[in-house]
């Protein structure tokens, strides 16, 4: 922490994710961000220096700052999503640090699911490789609003602008073709510290922000409030006390958009309409509230509303359906098969469901589709068709990440099987269809 | 060459910007309400330390104007600071809560646990905690753990599945995506829930200040008789110090964390107000536990091992 007084004023919070492999220097980049933003404290640094010396390394190995579980230390790899925290005078950060190996697609998907920005790391010597395309595809699939391409190890290519420009151009073209809305390319050396926190003295030709500057200034949550308003009801608050005999409030976290007192709303799936008479925002009554605030709504009519219902503007309610078409990332070790009975958890509602079809599996390296795989295994991305026992007020994931996403759960042991995104997989994509004799509907 | 994009600087320009504390508060409240909606018998682990105090405050806000629909559980090591126990009892009284106490001392007296040679009782909390969970059939147990506290916690889930022995298996933890928490569990199993996972120490202090939350006095600078053991100022008392070769002295100190008297060190401080405490922490060059907790210094893998056994 560099300052005190300034830091203590309220700042905004940015959640972001990193994708890249050990070889790209991801741990070093993360360690550098933590170290150079003065977020590493004396005792942590001492421990790192001690281990580095023990291994005969000259400089402290910043990658050690982010080592977690013993299994990883022994294998020297990162096997799960780790969350890290740091702050500057301008912003608080939550970093989902995700491993980049192919078998850990599920971890990257997990980290990207809550991220508003993703940093994709490439080695300047290797440029855009298969794994880079996979990382871009995951960011596009999860609809992460901002993507940063960090071209690392510029020190090993003599800080040459043409090397950076070629990689930036190739990546930007590819990510844009997948519909990534915003891409920022930054040439860095995590090891030497160029353009991570401090501007590089070696790359006068680059006039853009450092990685940290970009993280500090990128807009947050702006897209959430511009969306259709949605409030999944979590809990009904009814004190039934002498002080509050008639209070009845519908508690939940606004998933998207803005709600106002006086607004006409529909309650789904029943479709009944009523008016918002009050909004309690954790202790104070307000006229307006927006995502992602946790609030309690009070409504004009005493209609039957319970956990699992969705409150939305009367003139902007989502469709209600029992047939879900979606892209899923399979995250469990046990497979997902056609005909399998599952539970589907969508917002605050969990319903029984059956996997009707798995039309195709998608290879992230080249976006090729493999028709009728029959089942999905861990780290597979695929299209599924699911029939639910009860209606869901489901948005397309592209319109609303929180109300367009769902989990498939094994009813037998509770395992989270798959992470689903309703609707089309990508905003735009040119998939190479492996076999054309399949008539599955693709939105590509 | 310049960056591909230009970004709009934020701040007051965006009418829908939430402060980081509001974001964290909203997320924690969401977690409390999820558990209330999906579990039968949740309980909040309450130690009287600042993290559990913040948790309780968030729970109170999450369900207002109705009461908190959970009981509290305190694992009492028998070496707790009297100021903290007093605070605990006053808080329970004030909010009309139900408190369960699992006592390490009772287990020792009954011969079910043995005192360690080093006198520290923190590791002894696991058995009373686990048995209390089984006995009361709690299916969700809220803890004040934060991911920034320690490396083994960086990968902890918000909903952390435990078997009937309270054991944590890193391979059985479910991926957590979006804000969808999966709390399904078999009978006898339970879920540890960490609503303030994403908070840092500074966030907790800033929130305490913003909300005007009262804390036990030991968090603020006061004169106390302490002695030095393994480089930490421990409070003198019947629990086991100072020993013959250790000299007690009176110093102006405060505590950054509240645990067991036998393993929680005080820091030299003249911060008597929240404001002064926050300024001190923001300027601090030592992490919270590194400075004050002997048990985290044991070994790099110590916390991981203890979590597997069912520790917090």
CSV table of N, CA and C in Angstrom, one decimal, chain B residues 74-149:
chain,number,residue,atom,x,y,z
B,74,UNK,N,-20.1,-20.5,19.0
B,74,UNK,CA,-18.7,-20.1,19.3
B,74,UNK,C,-18.0,-21.3,19.8
B,75,UNK,N,-16.8,-21.5,19.2
B,75,UNK,CA,-15.9,-22.5,19.7
B,75,UNK,C,-15.0,-21.8,20.7
B,76,UNK,N,-15.2,-22.1,22.0
B,76,UNK,CA,-14.5,-21.4,23.1
B,76,UNK,C,-13.3,-22.2,23.5
B,77,UNK,N,-12.1,-21.6,23.3
B,77,UNK,CA,-10.9,-22.4,23.6
B,77,UNK,C,-10.6,-22.4,25.1
B,78,UNK,N,-11.3,-21.6,25.8
B,78,UNK,CA,-10.9,-21.4,27.3
B,78,UNK,C,-9.8,-20.4,27.5
B,79,UNK,N,-9.2,-20.0,26.4
B,79,UNK,CA,-8.1,-18.9,26.5
B,79,UNK,C,-8.5,-17.7,25.8
B,80,UNK,N,-9.8,-17.4,25.8
B,80,UNK,CA,-10.3,-16.2,25.1
B,80,UNK,C,-10.1,-15.0,26.0
B,81,UNK,N,-9.9,-13.8,25.3
B,81,UNK,CA,-9.8,-12.6,26.0
B,81,UNK,C,-11.2,-12.3,26.7
B,82,UNK,N,-11.1,-11.9,28.0
B,82,UNK,CA,-12.4,-11.6,28.7
B,82,UNK,C,-13.2,-10.5,28.0
B,83,UNK,N,-12.5,-9.5,27.4
B,83,UNK,CA,-13.2,-8.4,26.7
B,83,UNK,C,-14.0,-9.0,25.6
B,84,UNK,N,-13.5,-10.0,24.9
B,84,UNK,CA,-14.2,-10.5,23.8
B,84,UNK,C,-15.4,-11.4,24.2
B,85,UNK,N,-15.3,-12.1,25.2
B,85,UNK,CA,-16.4,-12.9,25.7
B,85,UNK,C,-17.5,-12.0,26.2
B,86,UNK,N,-17.1,-10.9,26.8
B,86,UNK,CA,-18.1,-9.9,27.2
B,86,UNK,C,-18.8,-9.3,26.0
B,87,UNK,N,-18.1,-9.0,25.0
B,87,UNK,CA,-18.7,-8.4,23.8
B,87,UNK,C,-19.6,-9.4,23.2
B,88,UNK,N,-19.2,-10.7,23.1
B,88,UNK,CA,-20.0,-11.7,22.5
B,88,UNK,C,-21.4,-11.8,23.2
B,89,UNK,N,-21.4,-11.8,24.6
B,89,UNK,CA,-22.6,-12.0,25.3
B,89,UNK,C,-23.5,-10.8,25.2
B,90,UNK,N,-22.9,-9.6,25.1
B,90,UNK,CA,-23.7,-8.4,25.0
B,90,UNK,C,-24.4,-8.4,23.6
B,91,UNK,N,-23.6,-8.8,22.6
B,91,UNK,CA,-24.2,-8.8,21.2
B,91,UNK,C,-25.3,-9.8,21.1
B,92,UNK,N,-25.2,-10.9,21.6
B,92,UNK,CA,-26.2,-12.0,21.6
B,92,UNK,C,-27.5,-11.4,22.3
B,93,UNK,N,-27.3,-10.8,23.4
B,93,UNK,CA,-28.4,-10.2,24.2
B,93,UNK,C,-29.1,-9.1,23.3
B,94,UNK,N,-28.3,-8.2,22.8
B,94,UNK,CA,-28.8,-7.0,22.0
B,94,UNK,C,-29.7,-7.4,20.9
B,95,UNK,N,-29.3,-8.4,20.1
B,95,UNK,CA,-30.0,-8.8,18.9
B,95,UNK,C,-31.0,-10.0,19.1
B,96,UNK,N,-31.1,-10.5,20.4
B,96,UNK,CA,-32.0,-11.6,20.7
B,96,UNK,C,-31.6,-12.8,19.9
B,97,UNK,N,-30.3,-13.1,19.9
B,97,UNK,CA,-29.9,-14.3,19.1
B,97,UNK,C,-29.7,-15.5,20.0
B,98,UNK,N,-29.6,-16.7,19.3
B,98,UNK,CA,-29.4,-17.9,20.1
B,98,UNK,C,-27.9,-18.3,19.9
B,99,UNK,N,-27.2,-18.5,21.1
B,99,UNK,CA,-25.8,-18.8,21.0
B,99,UNK,C,-25.5,-20.3,21.5
B,100,UNK,N,-24.8,-21.0,20.7
B,100,UNK,CA,-24.3,-22.3,21.1
B,100,UNK,C,-22.8,-22.2,21.4
B,101,UNK,N,-22.4,-22.8,22.5
B,101,UNK,CA,-20.9,-22.7,22.8
B,101,UNK,C,-20.4,-24.1,22.8
B,102,UNK,N,-19.3,-24.4,22.0
B,102,UNK,CA,-18.6,-25.6,22.0
B,102,UNK,C,-17.3,-25.3,22.8
B,103,UNK,N,-17.1,-26.0,23.9
B,103,UNK,CA,-16.0,-25.6,24.8
B,103,UNK,C,-14.8,-26.6,24.8
B,104,UNK,N,-13.6,-26.1,24.4
B,104,UNK,CA,-12.4,-26.9,24.4
B,104,UNK,C,-12.1,-27.3,25.8
B,105,UNK,N,-12.3,-26.4,26.7
B,105,UNK,CA,-11.9,-26.7,28.1
B,105,UNK,C,-12.7,-28.0,28.6
B,106,UNK,N,-14.0,-28.0,28.3
B,106,UNK,CA,-14.8,-29.2,28.7
B,106,UNK,C,-14.2,-30.5,28.1
B,107,UNK,N,-13.8,-30.4,26.8
B,107,UNK,CA,-13.2,-31.6,26.2
B,107,UNK,C,-11.9,-32.0,26.9
B,108,UNK,N,-11.1,-31.0,27.3
B,108,UNK,CA,-9.9,-31.4,28.0
B,108,UNK,C,-10.2,-32.0,29.4
B,109,UNK,N,-11.1,-31.3,30.1
B,109,UNK,CA,-11.5,-31.8,31.4
B,109,UNK,C,-12.1,-33.2,31.4
B,110,UNK,N,-12.8,-33.5,30.3
B,110,UNK,CA,-13.4,-34.9,30.1
B,110,UNK,C,-12.4,-35.9,29.6
B,111,UNK,N,-11.2,-35.4,29.3
B,111,UNK,CA,-10.1,-36.3,28.8
B,111,UNK,C,-10.3,-36.7,27.3
B,112,UNK,N,-11.2,-35.9,26.6
B,112,UNK,CA,-11.3,-36.2,25.2
B,112,UNK,C,-10.3,-35.5,24.3
B,113,UNK,N,-9.7,-34.5,24.9
B,113,UNK,CA,-8.6,-33.8,24.2
B,113,UNK,C,-7.5,-33.6,25.2
B,114,UNK,N,-6.2,-33.6,24.6
B,114,UNK,CA,-5.1,-33.4,25.4
B,114,UNK,C,-4.4,-32.1,25.1
B,115,UNK,N,-4.1,-31.4,26.2
B,115,UNK,CA,-3.4,-30.1,26.1
B,115,UNK,C,-2.0,-30.4,25.3
B,116,UNK,N,-1.7,-29.4,24.4
B,116,UNK,CA,-0.5,-29.6,23.7
B,116,UNK,C,0.7,-29.1,24.5
B,117,UNK,N,1.9,-29.6,24.3
B,117,UNK,CA,3.1,-29.2,25.1
B,117,UNK,C,3.3,-27.6,25.0
B,118,UNK,N,3.0,-27.1,23.8
B,118,UNK,CA,3.3,-25.6,23.6
B,118,UNK,C,2.1,-24.8,24.2
B,119,UNK,N,1.1,-25.4,24.7
B,119,UNK,CA,0.0,-24.6,25.3
B,119,UNK,C,-1.0,-24.0,24.4
B,120,UNK,N,-0.8,-24.0,23.1
B,120,UNK,CA,-1.7,-23.4,22.2
B,120,UNK,C,-2.9,-24.2,22.0
B,121,UNK,N,-4.1,-23.6,21.9
B,121,UNK,CA,-5.3,-24.4,21.8
B,121,UNK,C,-6.0,-24.2,20.5
B,122,UNK,N,-5.5,-23.4,19.6
B,122,UNK,CA,-6.2,-23.2,18.4
B,122,UNK,C,-6.5,-24.5,17.6
B,123,UNK,N,-5.4,-25.3,17.5
B,123,UNK,CA,-5.6,-26.6,16.8
B,123,UNK,C,-6.6,-27.5,17.4
B,124,UNK,N,-6.9,-27.3,18.7
B,124,UNK,CA,-7.8,-28.2,19.5
B,124,UNK,C,-9.2,-27.9,19.2
B,125,UNK,N,-9.5,-26.8,18.4
B,125,UNK,CA,-10.9,-26.4,18.2
B,125,UNK,C,-11.6,-27.3,17.2
B,126,UNK,N,-10.9,-28.1,16.4
B,126,UNK,CA,-11.5,-28.8,15.3
B,126,UNK,C,-12.5,-29.9,15.8
B,127,UNK,N,-12.1,-30.6,16.9
B,127,UNK,CA,-13.0,-31.7,17.3
B,127,UNK,C,-14.3,-31.1,17.9
B,128,UNK,N,-14.2,-30.2,18.9
B,128,UNK,CA,-15.5,-29.6,19.4
B,128,UNK,C,-16.3,-29.0,18.3
B,129,UNK,N,-15.7,-28.3,17.3
B,129,UNK,CA,-16.5,-27.7,16.3
B,129,UNK,C,-17.2,-28.8,15.5
B,130,UNK,N,-16.5,-29.8,15.0
B,130,UNK,CA,-17.0,-30.9,14.2
B,130,UNK,C,-18.2,-31.6,14.9
B,131,UNK,N,-18.0,-31.9,16.2
B,131,UNK,CA,-19.0,-32.6,17.0
B,131,UNK,C,-20.2,-31.7,17.2
B,132,UNK,N,-20.0,-30.4,17.4
B,132,UNK,CA,-21.2,-29.5,17.6
B,132,UNK,C,-22.0,-29.4,16.3
B,133,UNK,N,-21.3,-29.4,15.1
B,133,UNK,CA,-22.0,-29.4,13.9
B,133,UNK,C,-22.8,-30.7,13.7
B,134,UNK,N,-22.3,-31.8,14.1
B,134,UNK,CA,-23.0,-33.1,14.0
B,134,UNK,C,-24.1,-33.1,14.9
B,135,UNK,N,-23.9,-32.7,16.2
B,135,UNK,CA,-24.9,-32.8,17.2
B,135,UNK,C,-26.1,-32.0,16.9
B,136,UNK,N,-25.9,-30.7,16.4
B,136,UNK,CA,-27.0,-29.8,16.1
B,136,UNK,C,-27.5,-30.0,14.7
B,137,UNK,N,-26.9,-30.9,13.9
B,137,UNK,CA,-27.2,-31.2,12.5
B,137,UNK,C,-27.2,-29.9,11.7
B,138,UNK,N,-26.2,-29.0,11.9
B,138,UNK,CA,-26.1,-27.8,11.1
B,138,UNK,C,-25.7,-28.2,9.7
B,139,UNK,N,-26.4,-27.7,8.7
B,139,UNK,CA,-26.1,-28.0,7.3
B,139,UNK,C,-25.3,-26.9,6.6
B,140,UNK,N,-25.4,-25.7,7.1
B,140,UNK,CA,-24.5,-24.7,6.6
B,140,UNK,C,-23.9,-23.9,7.7
B,141,UNK,N,-22.6,-23.7,7.6
B,141,UNK,CA,-21.8,-23.1,8.7
B,141,UNK,C,-21.1,-21.9,8.1
B,142,UNK,N,-21.5,-20.7,8.5
B,142,UNK,CA,-20.9,-19.5,8.0
B,142,UNK,C,-19.6,-19.2,8.8
B,143,UNK,N,-18.5,-19.0,8.0
B,143,UNK,CA,-17.2,-18.6,8.6
B,143,UNK,C,-16.8,-17.3,8.0
B,144,UNK,N,-15.9,-16.6,8.8
B,144,UNK,CA,-15.5,-15.3,8.4
B,144,UNK,C,-14.2,-15.4,7.6
B,145,UNK,N,-13.8,-16.5,7.1
B,145,UNK,CA,-12.6,-16.7,6.4
B,145,UNK,C,-12.5,-15.8,5.1
B,146,UNK,N,-11.3,-15.3,4.9
B,146,UNK,CA,-11.1,-14.4,3.7
B,146,UNK,C,-10.0,-15.0,2.8
B,147,UNK,N,-10.2,-14.9,1.5
B,147,UNK,CA,-9.2,-15.6,0.6
B,147,UNK,C,-7.8,-14.9,0.7
B,148,UNK,N,-7.8,-13.6,1.1
B,148,UNK,CA,-6.5,-12.9,1.1
B,148,UNK,C,-5.7,-13.2,2.3
B,149,UNK,N,-6.2,-14.0,3.3
B,149,UNK,CA,-5.6,-14.2,4.5
B,149,UNK,C,-4.3,-15.0,4.4
